Amino acid sequence: MPRVSEEHLAARRRQIVEAARRCFLREGFHRTTMQDVIAEAGLSVGAVYRYFPSKASLISAIAEETIGGAEEVLDELARQDPPLPLDKALEYALAYMENQAGDEGMLRIAIQVWGEAQRDPALGEFAASRYTKLRGHFEVLVRRAQEAGELPADADPAAVAAALFGLLPGWFLQRIITGGPDVATYLSGVRVLFGRQR
């Protein structure tokens, strides 16, 4: 029997994850069954269960992808040299999120992950550790802003980072639930709060 290539295995896994994502966006985590995912993927029961033994394992894989994209963006921001002003860094992060806020976007899944994390201790632990890491990227941005004289040297970096980080879900929850505000409007309000009207 010929060996299956790593590329084939990765492509099959991607096919299943994408099928699950479509089902979860359409029906939510709780209404979607493994049979729904199997039908959406167009694969056999055995093929899907080979990669994902349960719906919880699929939810975890999608949560990993959802948070992973944001991690990449925030990591890139934290490494900018010279560092971006905080409002520009926020603008960059919000631009990424805006691309993920549509009907097929990962932010709709992120909201479901938050809800499921309240019920599933393993997913809750995963989400808490990853969001703590995301907040840590903001702490790096804050420390660099302090070094550049943008923020007071005696400000608590962890406290400022927590407030900055909170601006991201604050925007996308409003955007998904109410349809607005757009990024430009939100940033104009943030800049007023920062004392940086433009």
PDB file of C-alpha atoms in Angstrom:
ATOM      1  CA  MET A   1       0.000   0.000   0.000  1.00  0.00           C
ATOM      2  CA  PRO A   2       1.528   3.395  -0.978  1.00  0.00           C
ATOM      3  CA  ARG A   3       2.317   5.856   1.798  1.00  0.00           C
ATOM      4  CA  VAL A   4       0.214   8.988   1.947  1.00  0.00           C
ATOM      5  CA  SER A   5       2.274  12.170   1.616  1.00  0.00           C
ATOM      6  CA  GLU A   6       2.404  14.840   4.289  1.00  0.00           C
ATOM      7  CA  GLU A   7       0.969  17.287   1.743  1.00  0.00           C
ATOM      8  CA  HIS A   8      -2.026  15.019   1.189  1.00  0.00           C
ATOM      9  CA  LEU A   9      -2.615  14.667   4.935  1.00  0.00           C
ATOM     10  CA  ALA A  10      -2.370  18.442   5.424  1.00  0.00           C
ATOM     11  CA  ALA A  11      -4.751  19.083   2.514  1.00  0.00           C
ATOM     12  CA  ARG A  12      -7.282  16.591   3.877  1.00  0.00           C
ATOM     13  CA  ARG A  13      -7.091  18.145   7.350  1.00  0.00           C
ATOM     14  CA  ARG A  14      -7.564  21.622   5.798  1.00  0.00           C
ATOM     15  CA  GLN A  15     -10.599  20.344   3.867  1.00  0.00           C
ATOM     16  CA  ILE A  16     -12.202  19.120   7.095  1.00  0.00           C
ATOM     17  CA  VAL A  17     -11.399  22.301   9.043  1.00  0.00           C
ATOM     18  CA  GLU A  18     -12.838  24.471   6.261  1.00  0.00           C
ATOM     19  CA  ALA A  19     -15.989  22.333   6.144  1.00  0.00           C
ATOM     20  CA  ALA A  20     -16.378  22.641   9.919  1.00  0.00           C
ATOM     21  CA  ARG A  21     -15.800  26.396   9.768  1.00  0.00           C
ATOM     22  CA  ARG A  22     -18.567  26.773   7.174  1.00  0.00           C
ATOM     23  CA  CYS A  23     -20.925  24.655   9.291  1.00  0.00           C
ATOM     24  CA  PHE A  24     -20.094  26.565  12.472  1.00  0.00           C
ATOM     25  CA  LEU A  25     -20.621  29.915  10.754  1.00  0.00           C
ATOM     26  CA  ARG A  26     -23.941  28.740   9.367  1.00  0.00           C
ATOM     27  CA  GLU A  27     -25.341  26.844  12.374  1.00  0.00           C
ATOM     28  CA  GLY A  28     -23.138  27.628  15.377  1.00  0.00           C
ATOM     29  CA  PHE A  29     -21.118  25.175  17.450  1.00  0.00           C
ATOM     30  CA  HIS A  30     -24.041  23.606  19.285  1.00  0.00           C
ATOM     31  CA  ARG A  31     -26.338  22.999  16.322  1.00  0.00           C
ATOM     32  CA  THR A  32     -23.580  21.583  14.118  1.00  0.00           C
ATOM     33  CA  THR A  33     -23.088  17.823  14.344  1.00  0.00           C
ATOM     34  CA  MET A  34     -20.163  15.730  13.190  1.00  0.00           C
ATOM     35  CA  GLN A  35     -22.510  14.344  10.508  1.00  0.00           C
ATOM     36  CA  ASP A  36     -22.978  17.911   9.225  1.00  0.00           C
ATOM     37  CA  VAL A  37     -19.214  18.344   8.974  1.00  0.00           C
ATOM     38  CA  ILE A  38     -18.775  14.973   7.267  1.00  0.00           C
ATOM     39  CA  ALA A  39     -21.434  15.844   4.676  1.00  0.00           C
ATOM     40  CA  GLU A  40     -19.979  19.335   4.126  1.00  0.00           C
ATOM     41  CA  ALA A  41     -16.470  17.911   3.664  1.00  0.00           C
ATOM     42  CA  GLY A  42     -17.717  15.244   1.271  1.00  0.00           C
ATOM     43  CA  LEU A  43     -15.614  12.603   3.001  1.00  0.00           C
ATOM     44  CA  SER A  44     -16.268   9.302   4.693  1.00  0.00           C
ATOM     45  CA  VAL A  45     -16.948   9.052   8.409  1.00  0.00           C
ATOM     46  CA  GLY A  46     -13.615   7.281   8.920  1.00  0.00           C
ATOM     47  CA  ALA A  47     -11.676   9.931   7.000  1.00  0.00           C
ATOM     48  CA  VAL A  48     -13.014  12.742   9.187  1.00  0.00           C
ATOM     49  CA  TYR A  49     -12.646  10.864  12.487  1.00  0.00           C
ATOM     50  CA  ARG A  50      -9.060   9.951  11.576  1.00  0.00           C
ATOM     51  CA  TYR A  51      -8.159  13.637  11.911  1.00  0.00           C
ATOM     52  CA  PHE A  52     -10.721  14.816  14.445  1.00  0.00           C
ATOM     53  CA  PRO A  53     -12.138  12.279  16.931  1.00  0.00           C
ATOM     54  CA  SER A  54     -14.768  14.724  18.206  1.00  0.00           C
ATOM     55  CA  LYS A  55     -16.493  18.017  17.573  1.00  0.00           C
ATOM     56  CA  ALA A  56     -14.510  19.452  20.504  1.00  0.00           C
ATOM     57  CA  SER A  57     -11.249  18.652  18.685  1.00  0.00           C
ATOM     58  CA  LEU A  58     -12.552  20.501  15.609  1.00  0.00           C
ATOM     59  CA  ILE A  59     -13.552  23.500  17.724  1.00  0.00           C
ATOM     60  CA  SER A  60     -10.067  23.527  19.262  1.00  0.00           C
ATOM     61  CA  ALA A  61      -8.412  23.410  15.822  1.00  0.00           C
ATOM     62  CA  ILE A  62     -10.533  26.308  14.609  1.00  0.00           C
ATOM     63  CA  ALA A  63      -9.885  28.267  17.806  1.00  0.00           C
ATOM     64  CA  GLU A  64      -6.155  27.779  17.234  1.00  0.00           C
ATOM     65  CA  GLU A  65      -6.431  29.186  13.712  1.00  0.00           C
ATOM     66  CA  THR A  66      -8.654  32.061  14.777  1.00  0.00           C
ATOM     67  CA  ILE A  67      -6.294  33.235  17.499  1.00  0.00           C
ATOM     68  CA  GLY A  68      -3.175  32.341  15.507  1.00  0.00           C
ATOM     69  CA  GLY A  69      -3.871  34.933  12.806  1.00  0.00           C
ATOM     70  CA  ALA A  70      -4.191  37.697  15.382  1.00  0.00           C
ATOM     71  CA  GLU A  71      -0.987  36.520  17.075  1.00  0.00           C
ATOM     72  CA  GLU A  72       0.952  36.893  13.837  1.00  0.00           C
ATOM     73  CA  VAL A  73      -0.289  40.452  13.327  1.00  0.00           C
ATOM     74  CA  LEU A  74       0.420  41.525  16.912  1.00  0.00           C
ATOM     75  CA  ASP A  75       3.830  39.859  16.880  1.00  0.00           C
ATOM     76  CA  GLU A  76       4.700  41.785  13.725  1.00  0.00           C
ATOM     77  CA  LEU A  77       3.540  45.027  15.348  1.00  0.00           C
ATOM     78  CA  ALA A  78       5.618  44.371  18.453  1.00  0.00           C
ATOM     79  CA  ARG A  79       8.739  43.914  16.272  1.00  0.00           C
ATOM     80  CA  GLN A  80       8.320  47.103  14.185  1.00  0.00           C
ATOM     81  CA  ASP A  81      11.473  49.194  14.214  1.00  0.00           C
ATOM     82  CA  PRO A  82      11.094  52.014  14.867  1.00  0.00           C
ATOM     83  CA  PRO A  83       7.958  51.267  16.873  1.00  0.00           C
ATOM     84  CA  LEU A  84       4.695  52.622  15.552  1.00  0.00           C
ATOM     85  CA  PRO A  85       2.801  55.151  17.667  1.00  0.00           C
ATOM     86  CA  LEU A  86       0.113  53.323  19.635  1.00  0.00           C
ATOM     87  CA  ASP A  87      -2.777  54.723  17.598  1.00  0.00           C
ATOM     88  CA  LYS A  88      -1.056  53.574  14.373  1.00  0.00           C
ATOM     89  CA  ALA A  89      -0.429  50.129  15.859  1.00  0.00           C
ATOM     90  CA  LEU A  90      -4.095  49.933  16.803  1.00  0.00           C
ATOM     91  CA  GLU A  91      -5.062  51.038  13.292  1.00  0.00           C
ATOM     92  CA  TYR A  92      -2.937  48.233  11.827  1.00  0.00           C
ATOM     93  CA  ALA A  93      -4.505  45.633  14.137  1.00  0.00           C
ATOM     94  CA  LEU A  94      -8.015  46.881  13.382  1.00  0.00           C
ATOM     95  CA  ALA A  95      -7.343  46.714   9.630  1.00  0.00           C
ATOM     96  CA  TYR A  96      -6.550  43.002  10.051  1.00  0.00           C
ATOM     97  CA  MET A  97      -9.709  42.519  12.099  1.00  0.00           C
ATOM     98  CA  GLU A  98     -11.828  44.363   9.578  1.00  0.00           C
ATOM     99  CA  ASN A  99     -10.737  41.812   6.973  1.00  0.00           C
ATOM    100  CA  GLN A 100     -11.966  39.073   9.330  1.00  0.00           C
ATOM    101  CA  ALA A 101     -15.305  40.681  10.267  1.00  0.00           C
ATOM    102  CA  GLY A 102     -17.392  39.644   7.241  1.00  0.00           C
ATOM    103  CA  ASP A 103     -19.916  36.850   7.046  1.00  0.00           C
ATOM    104  CA  GLU A 104     -17.169  34.299   6.339  1.00  0.00           C
ATOM    105  CA  GLY A 105     -14.624  35.914   8.655  1.00  0.00           C
ATOM    106  CA  MET A 106     -12.916  34.338  11.624  1.00  0.00           C
ATOM    107  CA  LEU A 107     -14.217  36.932  14.099  1.00  0.00           C
ATOM    108  CA  ARG A 108     -17.682  35.371  14.013  1.00  0.00           C
ATOM    109  CA  ILE A 109     -16.015  32.124  15.029  1.00  0.00           C
ATOM    110  CA  ALA A 110     -14.010  33.929  17.741  1.00  0.00           C
ATOM    111  CA  ILE A 111     -17.229  35.027  19.424  1.00  0.00           C
ATOM    112  CA  GLN A 112     -18.435  31.425  19.445  1.00  0.00           C
ATOM    113  CA  VAL A 113     -15.084  30.302  20.883  1.00  0.00           C
ATOM    114  CA  TRP A 114     -15.549  32.762  23.755  1.00  0.00           C
ATOM    115  CA  GLY A 115     -18.968  31.328  24.518  1.00  0.00           C
ATOM    116  CA  GLU A 116     -17.778  27.734  24.293  1.00  0.00           C
ATOM    117  CA  ALA A 117     -14.743  28.536  26.459  1.00  0.00           C
ATOM    118  CA  GLN A 118     -17.158  29.293  29.320  1.00  0.00           C
ATOM    119  CA  ARG A 119     -18.524  25.756  29.104  1.00  0.00           C
ATOM    120  CA  ASP A 120     -15.500  23.681  28.097  1.00  0.00           C
ATOM    121  CA  PRO A 121     -12.665  23.873  30.676  1.00  0.00           C
ATOM    122  CA  ALA A 122      -9.979  22.686  28.223  1.00  0.00           C
ATOM    123  CA  LEU A 123     -10.991  25.257  25.612  1.00  0.00           C
ATOM    124  CA  GLY A 124     -11.281  27.872  28.366  1.00  0.00           C
ATOM    125  CA  GLU A 125      -7.732  27.165  29.492  1.00  0.00           C
ATOM    126  CA  PHE A 126      -6.477  27.289  25.909  1.00  0.00           C
ATOM    127  CA  ALA A 127      -8.275  30.586  25.193  1.00  0.00           C
ATOM    128  CA  ALA A 128      -7.053  32.153  28.442  1.00  0.00           C
ATOM    129  CA  SER A 129      -3.430  31.271  27.713  1.00  0.00           C
ATOM    130  CA  ARG A 130      -3.591  32.519  24.123  1.00  0.00           C
ATOM    131  CA  TYR A 131      -5.383  35.758  24.985  1.00  0.00           C
ATOM    132  CA  THR A 132      -2.860  36.364  27.767  1.00  0.00           C
ATOM    133  CA  LYS A 133      -0.145  35.984  25.121  1.00  0.00           C
ATOM    134  CA  LEU A 134      -1.957  38.427  22.825  1.00  0.00           C
ATOM    135  CA  ARG A 135      -2.186  40.949  25.651  1.00  0.00           C
ATOM    136  CA  GLY A 136       1.556  40.437  26.177  1.00  0.00           C
ATOM    137  CA  HIS A 137       2.199  41.758  22.664  1.00  0.00           C
ATOM    138  CA  PHE A 138       0.425  44.954  23.696  1.00  0.00           C
ATOM    139  CA  GLU A 139       2.610  45.157  26.779  1.00  0.00           C
ATOM    140  CA  VAL A 140       5.666  45.127  24.493  1.00  0.00           C
ATOM    141  CA  LEU A 141       4.095  47.955  22.456  1.00  0.00           C
ATOM    142  CA  VAL A 142       3.417  49.932  25.641  1.00  0.00           C
ATOM    143  CA  ARG A 143       6.975  49.515  26.945  1.00  0.00           C
ATOM    144  CA  ARG A 144       8.358  50.643  23.605  1.00  0.00           C
ATOM    145  CA  ALA A 145       5.985  53.645  23.646  1.00  0.00           C
ATOM    146  CA  GLN A 146       7.310  54.505  27.102  1.00  0.00           C
ATOM    147  CA  GLU A 147      10.900  54.311  25.832  1.00  0.00           C
ATOM    148  CA  ALA A 148       9.967  56.620  22.935  1.00  0.00           C
ATOM    149  CA  GLY A 149       8.369  59.136  25.314  1.00  0.00           C
ATOM    150  CA  GLU A 150       4.877  58.524  23.955  1.00  0.00           C
ATOM    151  CA  LEU A 151       3.607  57.350  27.351  1.00  0.00           C
ATOM    152  CA  PRO A 152       4.633  58.342  30.867  1.00  0.00           C
ATOM    153  CA  ALA A 153       7.550  56.287  32.166  1.00  0.00           C
ATOM    154  CA  ASP A 154       5.711  55.572  35.430  1.00  0.00           C
ATOM    155  CA  ALA A 155       2.589  54.129  33.738  1.00  0.00           C
ATOM    156  CA  ASP A 156       1.875  50.479  34.533  1.00  0.00           C
ATOM    157  CA  PRO A 157       2.576  48.664  31.216  1.00  0.00           C
ATOM    158  CA  ALA A 158       0.308  45.728  32.096  1.00  0.00           C
ATOM    159  CA  ALA A 159      -2.627  48.016  32.910  1.00  0.00           C
ATOM    160  CA  VAL A 160      -2.197  50.096  29.747  1.00  0.00           C
ATOM    161  CA  ALA A 161      -1.786  46.922  27.655  1.00  0.00           C
ATOM    162  CA  ALA A 162      -5.015  45.470  29.077  1.00  0.00           C
ATOM    163  CA  ALA A 163      -6.908  48.658  28.187  1.00  0.00           C
ATOM    164  CA  LEU A 164      -5.433  48.765  24.658  1.00  0.00           C
ATOM    165  CA  PHE A 165      -6.122  45.091  24.058  1.00  0.00           C
ATOM    166  CA  GLY A 166      -9.732  45.598  25.142  1.00  0.00           C
ATOM    167  CA  LEU A 167     -10.227  48.096  22.307  1.00  0.00           C
ATOM    168  CA  LEU A 168      -9.982  45.314  19.704  1.00  0.00           C
ATOM    169  CA  PRO A 169     -12.871  43.081  20.820  1.00  0.00           C
ATOM    170  CA  GLY A 170     -14.733  46.264  21.748  1.00  0.00           C
ATOM    171  CA  TRP A 171     -14.663  47.292  18.103  1.00  0.00           C
ATOM    172  CA  PHE A 172     -15.411  43.956  16.500  1.00  0.00           C
ATOM    173  CA  LEU A 173     -18.277  43.042  18.820  1.00  0.00           C
ATOM    174  CA  GLN A 174     -19.956  46.313  17.891  1.00  0.00           C
ATOM    175  CA  ARG A 175     -19.180  45.778  14.218  1.00  0.00           C
ATOM    176  CA  ILE A 176     -20.575  42.250  14.099  1.00  0.00           C
ATOM    177  CA  ILE A 177     -23.645  42.912  16.233  1.00  0.00           C
ATOM    178  CA  THR A 178     -24.636  46.395  15.023  1.00  0.00           C
ATOM    179  CA  GLY A 179     -22.822  46.734  11.695  1.00  0.00           C
ATOM    180  CA  GLY A 180     -20.733  49.682  12.868  1.00  0.00           C
ATOM    181  CA  PRO A 181     -18.760  51.712  13.519  1.00  0.00           C
ATOM    182  CA  ASP A 182     -16.285  51.501  10.684  1.00  0.00           C
ATOM    183  CA  VAL A 183     -12.587  51.485  11.580  1.00  0.00           C
ATOM    184  CA  ALA A 184     -12.037  55.156  10.672  1.00  0.00           C
ATOM    185  CA  THR A 185     -14.872  56.314  12.928  1.00  0.00           C
ATOM    186  CA  TYR A 186     -13.714  54.107  15.798  1.00  0.00           C
ATOM    187  CA  LEU A 187     -10.119  55.300  15.462  1.00  0.00           C
ATOM    188  CA  SER A 188     -11.211  58.939  15.440  1.00  0.00           C
ATOM    189  CA  GLY A 189     -12.875  58.330  18.815  1.00  0.00           C
ATOM    190  CA  VAL A 190      -9.844  56.463  20.152  1.00  0.00           C
ATOM    191  CA  ARG A 191      -7.549  59.295  19.059  1.00  0.00           C
ATOM    192  CA  VAL A 192      -9.683  61.780  20.982  1.00  0.00           C
ATOM    193  CA  LEU A 193      -9.277  59.569  24.063  1.00  0.00           C
ATOM    194  CA  PHE A 194      -5.521  59.403  23.389  1.00  0.00           C
ATOM    195  CA  GLY A 195      -5.429  63.198  23.005  1.00  0.00           C
ATOM    196  CA  ARG A 196      -4.360  62.844  19.369  1.00  0.00           C
ATOM    197  CA  GLN A 197      -7.077  64.418  17.280  1.00  0.00           C
ATOM    198  CA  ARG A 198      -6.231  64.372  13.574  1.00  0.00           C
TER     199      ARG A 198
END
